[in-house]
Short mmCIF file of C-alpha atoms and ligand atoms in Angstrom, two decimals:
data_model
loop_
_atom_site.label_atom_id
_atom_site.label_comp_id
_atom_site.label_asym_id
_atom_site.label_seq_id
_atom_site.Cartn_x
_atom_site.Cartn_y
_atom_site.Cartn_z
CA UNK A 1 26.55 11.30 -33.41
CA UNK A 2 23.21 12.74 -34.50
CA UNK A 3 22.18 9.50 -36.24
CA UNK A 4 23.27 7.49 -33.15
CA UNK A 5 20.97 9.65 -30.96
CA UNK A 6 18.05 9.27 -33.43
CA UNK A 7 18.45 5.46 -33.52
CA UNK A 8 18.66 5.31 -29.70
CA UNK A 9 15.49 7.39 -29.40
CA UNK A 10 13.61 5.04 -31.78
CA UNK A 11 14.81 1.99 -29.83
CA UNK A 12 13.68 3.49 -26.49
CA UNK A 13 10.25 4.51 -27.86
CA UNK A 14 9.89 1.04 -29.41
CA UNK A 15 10.68 -0.67 -26.13
CA UNK A 16 8.26 1.47 -24.12
CA UNK A 17 5.48 0.86 -26.67
CA UNK A 18 6.10 -2.92 -26.62
CA UNK A 19 5.92 -3.04 -22.83
CA UNK A 20 2.72 -0.96 -22.70
CA UNK A 21 0.97 -2.92 -25.47
CA UNK A 22 1.95 -6.26 -23.92
CA UNK A 23 0.73 -5.20 -20.50
CA UNK A 24 -2.57 -3.91 -21.83
CA UNK A 25 -3.23 -7.09 -23.80
CA UNK A 26 -2.74 -9.11 -20.65
CA UNK A 27 -5.31 -7.08 -18.78
CA UNK A 28 -7.79 -6.97 -21.64
CA UNK A 29 -7.75 -10.76 -21.86
CA UNK A 30 -10.89 -10.93 -19.65
CA UNK A 31 -12.70 -7.85 -21.04
CA UNK A 32 -11.69 -5.69 -18.14
CA UNK A 33 -11.67 -2.04 -19.23
CA UNK A 34 -8.39 -0.19 -19.22
CA UNK A 35 -7.84 2.01 -16.23
CA UNK A 36 -4.82 4.13 -15.45
CA UNK A 37 -4.68 2.68 -11.93
CA UNK A 38 -4.08 -0.82 -13.25
CA UNK A 39 -0.33 -0.18 -13.44
CA UNK A 40 -0.02 -1.51 -9.86
CA UNK A 41 -0.86 -4.95 -11.21
CA UNK A 42 2.55 -5.57 -12.71
CA UNK A 43 3.66 -6.68 -9.26
CA UNK A 44 2.35 -10.06 -8.24
CA UNK A 45 -0.21 -10.03 -5.44
CA UNK A 46 -0.50 -13.07 -3.17
CA UNK A 47 -3.66 -13.69 -1.17
CA UNK A 48 -3.58 -16.44 1.46
CA UNK A 49 -7.10 -17.83 1.98
CA UNK A 50 -7.55 -20.15 4.96
CA UNK A 51 -10.62 -22.25 5.81
CA UNK A 52 -11.44 -25.35 7.86
CA UNK A 53 -13.57 -27.61 5.68
CA UNK A 54 -12.71 -30.26 3.10
CA UNK A 55 -11.95 -29.26 -0.50
CA UNK A 56 -15.01 -31.14 -1.78
CA UNK A 57 -17.54 -29.13 0.28
CA UNK A 58 -19.43 -26.11 -1.07
CA UNK A 59 -17.00 -23.73 0.66
CA UNK A 60 -13.91 -25.74 -0.30
CA UNK A 61 -14.95 -25.81 -3.96
CA UNK A 62 -15.93 -22.15 -3.95
CA UNK A 63 -12.55 -21.10 -2.56
CA UNK A 64 -10.81 -23.01 -5.37
CA UNK A 65 -13.14 -21.61 -8.00
CA UNK A 66 -12.55 -18.08 -6.72
CA UNK A 67 -8.78 -18.62 -6.90
CA UNK A 68 -9.03 -19.88 -10.45
CA UNK A 69 -11.26 -17.01 -11.67
CA UNK A 70 -8.94 -14.44 -10.06
CA UNK A 71 -5.93 -16.05 -11.72
CA UNK A 72 -7.61 -16.04 -15.11
CA UNK A 73 -8.91 -12.47 -14.88
CA UNK A 74 -5.59 -11.09 -13.67
CA UNK A 75 -3.49 -13.07 -16.13
CA UNK A 76 -1.75 -14.66 -13.12
CA UNK A 77 -0.87 -11.33 -11.52
CA UNK A 78 -3.03 -12.13 -8.49
CA UNK A 79 -2.55 -15.51 -6.90
CA UNK A 80 -5.01 -16.81 -4.32
CA UNK A 81 -3.42 -19.59 -2.26
CA UNK A 82 -6.11 -21.71 -0.62
CA UNK A 83 -5.38 -23.59 2.63
CA UNK A 84 -8.29 -25.99 3.39
CA UNK A 85 -9.05 -28.38 6.28
CA UNK A 86 -7.73 -26.05 8.97
CA UNK A 87 -4.17 -26.87 7.81
CA UNK A 88 -3.04 -23.34 8.73
CA UNK A 89 -5.47 -22.27 11.44
CA UNK A 90 -8.59 -23.36 13.32
CA UNK A 91 -11.64 -21.09 12.94
CA UNK A 92 -10.83 -18.75 15.84
CA UNK A 93 -7.10 -18.65 15.10
CA UNK A 94 -7.96 -17.83 11.48
CA UNK A 95 -9.94 -14.75 12.53
CA UNK A 96 -7.00 -13.49 14.64
CA UNK A 97 -4.51 -14.25 11.86
CA UNK A 98 -6.63 -12.33 9.36
CA UNK A 99 -6.95 -9.31 11.65
CA UNK A 100 -3.19 -9.34 12.21
CA UNK A 101 -2.54 -9.51 8.47
CA UNK A 102 -0.80 -12.94 8.59
CA UNK A 103 -3.35 -14.15 6.04
CA UNK A 104 -5.56 -12.07 3.78
CA UNK A 105 -8.85 -14.00 3.43
CA UNK A 106 -11.11 -16.27 5.47
CA UNK A 107 -14.70 -17.49 5.20
CA UNK A 108 -15.82 -18.40 8.72
CA UNK A 109 -19.24 -19.72 9.63
CA UNK A 110 -21.28 -16.92 11.22
CA UNK A 111 -21.12 -18.55 14.67
CA UNK A 112 -17.35 -18.23 14.71
CA UNK A 113 -17.58 -14.45 14.51
CA UNK A 114 -20.11 -14.19 17.31
CA UNK A 115 -17.53 -14.33 20.10
CA UNK A 116 -15.92 -11.19 18.71
CA UNK A 117 -19.06 -9.50 17.39
CA UNK A 118 -22.31 -10.53 19.15
CA UNK A 119 -24.54 -9.17 16.35
CA UNK A 120 -23.56 -12.23 14.30
CA UNK A 121 -25.56 -14.37 16.76
CA UNK A 122 -28.59 -13.17 14.79
CA UNK A 123 -27.76 -15.65 12.04
CA UNK A 124 -27.84 -18.55 14.54
CA UNK A 125 -31.38 -17.87 15.78
CA UNK A 126 -33.34 -21.11 15.44
CA UNK A 127 -35.82 -21.29 12.59
CA UNK A 128 -34.93 -17.73 11.57
CA UNK A 129 -35.07 -18.61 7.87
CA UNK A 130 -38.05 -20.61 6.61
CA UNK A 131 -36.33 -21.29 3.27
CA UNK A 132 -33.35 -20.47 1.04
CA UNK A 133 -35.10 -17.42 -0.43
CA UNK A 134 -35.36 -15.90 3.03
CA UNK A 135 -31.65 -16.59 3.58
CA UNK A 136 -30.76 -14.82 0.35
CA UNK A 137 -32.95 -11.85 1.21
CA UNK A 138 -31.10 -11.58 4.54
CA UNK A 139 -27.70 -11.78 2.81
CA UNK A 140 -28.53 -9.22 0.14
CA UNK A 141 -30.62 -6.80 2.17
CA UNK A 142 -30.34 -4.62 5.25
CA UNK A 143 -29.51 -7.56 7.57
CA UNK A 144 -26.39 -8.39 5.54
CA UNK A 145 -25.42 -4.72 5.20
CA UNK A 146 -25.69 -4.18 8.96
CA UNK A 147 -23.56 -7.25 9.67
CA UNK A 148 -20.92 -6.14 7.15
CA UNK A 149 -20.70 -2.77 8.91
CA UNK A 150 -19.75 -4.51 12.17
CA UNK A 151 -16.55 -5.80 10.54
CA UNK A 152 -15.13 -2.46 9.46
CA UNK A 153 -13.85 -1.24 12.84
CA UNK A 154 -12.06 -4.56 13.38
CA UNK A 155 -9.65 -4.55 10.45
CA UNK A 156 -12.01 -6.67 8.35
CA UNK A 157 -13.96 -6.09 5.15
CA UNK A 158 -16.88 -8.30 4.13
CA UNK A 159 -16.83 -9.31 0.47
CA UNK A 160 -19.70 -11.78 0.23
CA UNK A 161 -22.04 -14.18 1.97
CA UNK A 162 -21.72 -17.78 0.90
CA UNK A 163 -24.46 -20.35 1.50
CA UNK A 164 -23.93 -23.83 2.74
CA UNK A 165 -27.38 -24.91 3.88
CA UNK A 166 -29.78 -25.81 6.65
CA UNK A 167 -28.48 -27.71 9.64
CA UNK A 168 -29.68 -31.18 10.59
CA UNK A 169 -29.33 -33.00 13.91
CA UNK A 170 -27.45 -36.26 14.38
CA UNK A 171 -26.80 -38.34 17.51
CA UNK A 172 -26.02 -41.80 18.74
CA UNK A 173 -28.68 -42.49 21.35
CA UNK A 174 -32.20 -42.14 19.98
CA UNK A 175 -34.29 -40.58 17.22
CA UNK A 176 -34.87 -36.85 17.81
CA UNK A 177 -38.51 -36.22 17.03
CA UNK A 178 -39.88 -34.29 19.99
CA UNK A 179 -38.02 -31.77 22.17
CA UNK A 180 -38.04 -34.31 25.03
CA UNK A 181 -35.80 -36.61 23.00
CA UNK A 182 -32.81 -34.31 23.60
CA UNK A 183 -32.74 -34.77 27.38
CA UNK A 184 -29.27 -35.49 28.80
CA UNK A 185 -27.57 -35.66 25.41
CA UNK A 186 -24.33 -33.78 24.83
CA UNK A 187 -23.95 -32.02 21.45
CA UNK A 188 -20.87 -30.61 19.79
CA UNK A 189 -21.55 -27.02 18.81
CA UNK A 190 -19.77 -24.14 17.12
CA UNK A 191 -18.83 -21.41 19.61
CA UNK A 192 -22.17 -19.59 19.70
CA UNK A 193 -24.14 -18.54 22.78
CA UNK A 194 -27.37 -18.78 20.80
CA UNK A 195 -26.66 -22.40 19.85
CA UNK A 196 -25.70 -23.23 23.44
CA UNK A 197 -29.00 -21.69 24.61
CA UNK A 198 -30.89 -23.66 21.96
CA UNK A 199 -29.63 -26.97 23.39
CA UNK A 200 -30.25 -25.83 27.00
CA UNK A 201 -33.88 -25.17 26.10
CA UNK A 202 -34.08 -28.71 24.75
CA UNK A 203 -32.70 -30.11 28.00
CA UNK A 204 -29.38 -31.11 26.42
CA UNK A 205 -25.78 -30.09 27.10
CA UNK A 206 -23.39 -28.71 24.54
CA UNK A 207 -19.63 -28.59 24.06
CA UNK A 208 -17.99 -26.08 21.71
CA UNK A 209 -15.33 -27.81 19.61
CA UNK A 210 -13.35 -26.88 16.52
CA UNK A 211 -14.61 -28.49 13.31
CA UNK A 212 -11.48 -30.61 12.98
CA UNK A 213 -12.23 -32.29 16.30
CA UNK A 214 -15.82 -33.27 15.56
CA UNK A 215 -15.27 -36.66 13.90
CA UNK A 216 -12.99 -37.95 16.65
CA UNK A 217 -15.23 -36.61 19.44
CA UNK A 218 -18.25 -38.38 17.99
CA UNK A 219 -16.27 -41.56 17.41
CA UNK A 220 -14.91 -41.70 20.95
CA UNK A 221 -18.21 -40.66 22.53
CA UNK A 222 -16.89 -37.41 24.03
CA UNK A 223 -20.12 -35.98 22.63
CA UNK A 224 -23.30 -37.82 21.60
CA UNK A 225 -24.34 -35.72 18.67
CA UNK A 226 -23.90 -32.61 16.59
CA UNK A 227 -25.75 -30.32 14.16
CA UNK A 228 -24.50 -29.58 10.69
CA UNK A 229 -25.31 -29.38 6.99
CA UNK A 230 -25.53 -32.54 4.95
CA UNK A 231 -22.39 -31.62 2.98
CA UNK A 232 -20.33 -31.29 6.17
CA UNK A 233 -21.87 -34.46 7.63
CA UNK A 234 -21.05 -36.33 4.42
CA UNK A 235 -17.59 -35.02 3.55
CA UNK A 236 -16.25 -35.30 7.12
CA UNK A 237 -17.87 -38.78 7.40
CA UNK A 238 -19.71 -37.72 10.56
CA UNK A 239 -22.66 -39.91 9.53
CA UNK A 240 -20.46 -42.98 9.89
CA UNK A 241 -20.18 -42.32 13.63
CA UNK A 242 -23.90 -41.70 14.25
CA UNK A 243 -27.04 -43.85 14.46
CA UNK A 244 -29.72 -41.21 13.97
CA UNK A 245 -30.24 -38.14 11.86
CA UNK A 246 -33.25 -35.79 11.92
CA UNK A 247 -33.90 -33.55 8.94
CA UNK A 248 -34.96 -30.58 11.02
CA UNK A 249 -33.69 -27.54 9.07
CA UNK A 250 -33.66 -25.78 12.44
CA UNK A 251 -30.74 -23.47 11.76
CA UNK A 252 -28.66 -22.12 8.91
CA UNK A 253 -24.96 -22.52 8.21
CA UNK A 254 -23.56 -19.79 6.03
CA UNK A 255 -20.24 -18.03 5.69
CA UNK A 256 -19.00 -14.52 5.44
CA UNK A 257 -16.05 -14.06 3.12
CA UNK A 258 -13.73 -11.52 4.70
CA UNK A 259 -10.56 -9.81 3.52
CA UNK A 260 -8.06 -7.97 5.72
CA UNK A 261 -9.15 -4.31 5.48
CA UNK A 262 -5.77 -2.53 5.29
CA UNK A 263 -4.64 -5.09 2.68
CA UNK A 264 -7.80 -4.43 0.65
CA UNK A 265 -7.41 -0.68 0.87
CA UNK A 266 -3.78 -0.95 -0.29
CA UNK A 267 -4.68 -2.90 -3.45
CA UNK A 268 -4.70 -1.14 -6.85
CA UNK A 269 -8.27 -0.34 -7.93
CA UNK A 270 -7.95 -2.77 -10.81
CA UNK A 271 -7.07 -5.62 -8.45
CA UNK A 272 -10.06 -4.74 -6.27
CA UNK A 273 -12.28 -4.83 -9.34
CA UNK A 274 -10.97 -8.24 -10.40
CA UNK A 275 -11.49 -9.64 -6.90
CA UNK A 276 -15.03 -8.24 -6.70
CA UNK A 277 -15.97 -9.66 -10.12
CA UNK A 278 -14.49 -13.05 -9.27
CA UNK A 279 -16.30 -13.03 -5.93
CA UNK A 280 -19.64 -12.21 -7.58
CA UNK A 281 -19.27 -15.08 -10.06
CA UNK A 282 -18.15 -17.48 -7.35
CA UNK A 283 -20.99 -16.52 -5.02
CA UNK A 284 -23.68 -17.10 -7.66
CA UNK A 285 -22.14 -20.47 -8.51
CA UNK A 286 -21.66 -21.44 -4.86
CA UNK A 287 -25.22 -20.68 -3.81
CA UNK A 288 -26.52 -22.99 -6.54
CA UNK A 289 -23.93 -25.62 -5.92
CA UNK A 290 -24.56 -25.80 -2.16
CA UNK A 291 -28.25 -26.66 -2.61
CA UNK A 292 -27.39 -29.37 -5.16
CA UNK A 293 -24.60 -30.87 -3.07
CA UNK A 294 -26.74 -31.09 0.06
CA UNK A 295 -29.47 -32.90 -1.92
CA UNK A 296 -27.10 -35.30 -3.66
CA UNK A 297 -25.08 -36.09 -0.56
CA UNK A 298 -28.22 -36.85 1.47
CA UNK A 299 -28.93 -39.60 -1.05
CA UNK A 300 -25.34 -40.84 -0.80
CA UNK A 301 -25.67 -41.05 2.99
CA UNK A 302 -28.98 -42.91 2.66
CA UNK A 303 -27.47 -45.46 0.31
CA UNK A 304 -24.10 -45.97 1.93
CA UNK A 305 -24.92 -46.24 5.63
CA UNK A 306 -27.36 -47.66 8.17
CA UNK A 307 -28.05 -44.30 9.80
CA UNK A 308 -31.77 -43.94 10.51
CA UNK A 309 -33.09 -40.73 8.94
CA UNK A 310 -36.25 -39.05 10.21
CA UNK A 311 -37.94 -35.99 8.78
CA UNK A 312 -40.02 -33.69 11.00
CA UNK A 313 -43.61 -33.22 9.91
CA UNK A 314 -45.32 -29.84 10.28
CA UNK A 315 -46.73 -30.58 13.76
CA UNK A 316 -43.39 -31.86 15.06
CA UNK A 317 -41.57 -28.84 13.65
CA UNK A 318 -44.10 -26.57 15.41
CA UNK A 319 -43.13 -28.21 18.73
CA UNK A 320 -39.43 -27.47 18.11
CA UNK A 321 -40.20 -23.88 17.08
CA UNK A 322 -42.24 -23.35 20.25
CA UNK A 323 -39.60 -24.88 22.48
CA UNK A 324 -36.89 -22.66 20.98
CA UNK A 325 -38.84 -19.39 20.79
CA UNK A 326 -37.48 -18.02 24.13
CA UNK A 327 -34.02 -17.67 22.52
CA UNK A 328 -35.28 -14.61 20.63
CA UNK A 329 -36.30 -12.75 23.81
CA UNK A 330 -33.16 -13.81 25.63
CA UNK A 331 -30.76 -12.60 22.92
CA UNK A 332 -32.54 -9.51 21.58
CA UNK A 333 -30.63 -7.22 24.02
CA UNK A 334 -27.30 -8.80 23.01
CA UNK A 335 -27.88 -8.91 19.25
CA UNK A 336 -29.69 -5.56 19.32
CA UNK A 337 -33.44 -4.99 19.01
CA UNK A 338 -33.41 -3.62 15.43
CA UNK A 339 -31.51 -6.59 13.99
CA UNK A 340 -33.61 -9.11 15.95
CA UNK A 341 -36.80 -7.43 14.72
CA UNK A 342 -35.56 -7.49 11.12
CA UNK A 343 -34.94 -11.23 11.37
CA UNK A 344 -38.38 -11.76 12.92
CA UNK A 345 -40.12 -9.72 10.20
CA UNK A 346 -38.30 -11.64 7.48
CA UNK A 347 -39.29 -14.92 9.08
CA UNK A 348 -42.94 -13.81 9.31
CA UNK A 349 -42.94 -12.68 5.70
CA UNK A 350 -41.77 -16.07 4.39
CA UNK A 351 -43.95 -18.12 6.74
CA UNK A 352 -47.01 -16.13 5.68
CA UNK A 353 -46.24 -16.29 1.97
CA UNK A 354 -45.28 -20.01 2.41
CA UNK A 355 -42.86 -19.38 -0.46
C1 SIN B 1 -17.66 -24.84 8.39
O1 SIN B 1 -18.53 -25.26 7.60
O2 SIN B 1 -16.87 -23.95 8.14
C2 SIN B 1 -17.51 -25.50 9.72
C3 SIN B 1 -18.81 -25.76 10.34
C4 SIN B 1 -18.65 -26.32 11.74
O3 SIN B 1 -17.74 -25.93 12.48
O4 SIN B 1 -19.49 -27.16 12.09
#
């Protein structure tokens, strides 16, 4: 009897040791330090990540890269399921679904948040960012921190800002060189009051439409034009429906990567750490990738279509900036004076340093 008990004890200790060693090895695979709270990771965690663009865009690729890094770092314990092309939800439905906890992650363009949280209109102000460095300073500084804070009371937690790039104008009727050239045109826009005001100031109309409807609306002439980044214009084949494109860099299209807040807070600390590390790596990669893709795809558009491409010179750009300046005064009370002033100071800093 005594020897039976001794053998049983050895077997039990052996089994426990094997399980613990195996589990630790799995977690150490990616140099993640051991932490007592990691035990929660032996249950699989599923994260549904919905977005509206194609898989071969900066955001589409970044979402896949993020999923793959998370899988690798967690040894498969955390699975990020990516749903591209609006296959689950349109932009606005996605925000509701995330807040309700039906999905766990989204990466909407800033404009799409502005209906719910007007401060996000700040990122749509025309010519707010003279260059990519200014954009990154906004993302990583007080402007980004203030915008992240607006998410917290709405069941959302901001994890990162992802770049896409500067927006360009396209249309079917005439080249857009001076503000007068916009008269009577109808542009598809994202749902943003600032963008609607921008087109009003140019004498044009605008129609908010979901991204998935843009190609068809341009093709059928429901709208005459639209504004977007080169990668969206290329991957959604919008350029094939348009006769003219102006490289205006008049606005910025970026994304905020958001996770459902209660879901985030319920994750084991180790899972949070893995997600944060994966997000940091993905963001650095994405910000590089977006600039490259926009450059390469502009050349692809040039060589594979008859679209006429104009680039604004300094004097022409000054005319656009002047025509659009009233948007700042109009929206400062809605966005909030401090945030509007921060954007204006950043803009001044980069215009003055011409860097
Ligand atoms: C996106 O890049 O997520 C969509 C942009 C748009 O709606 O134009």
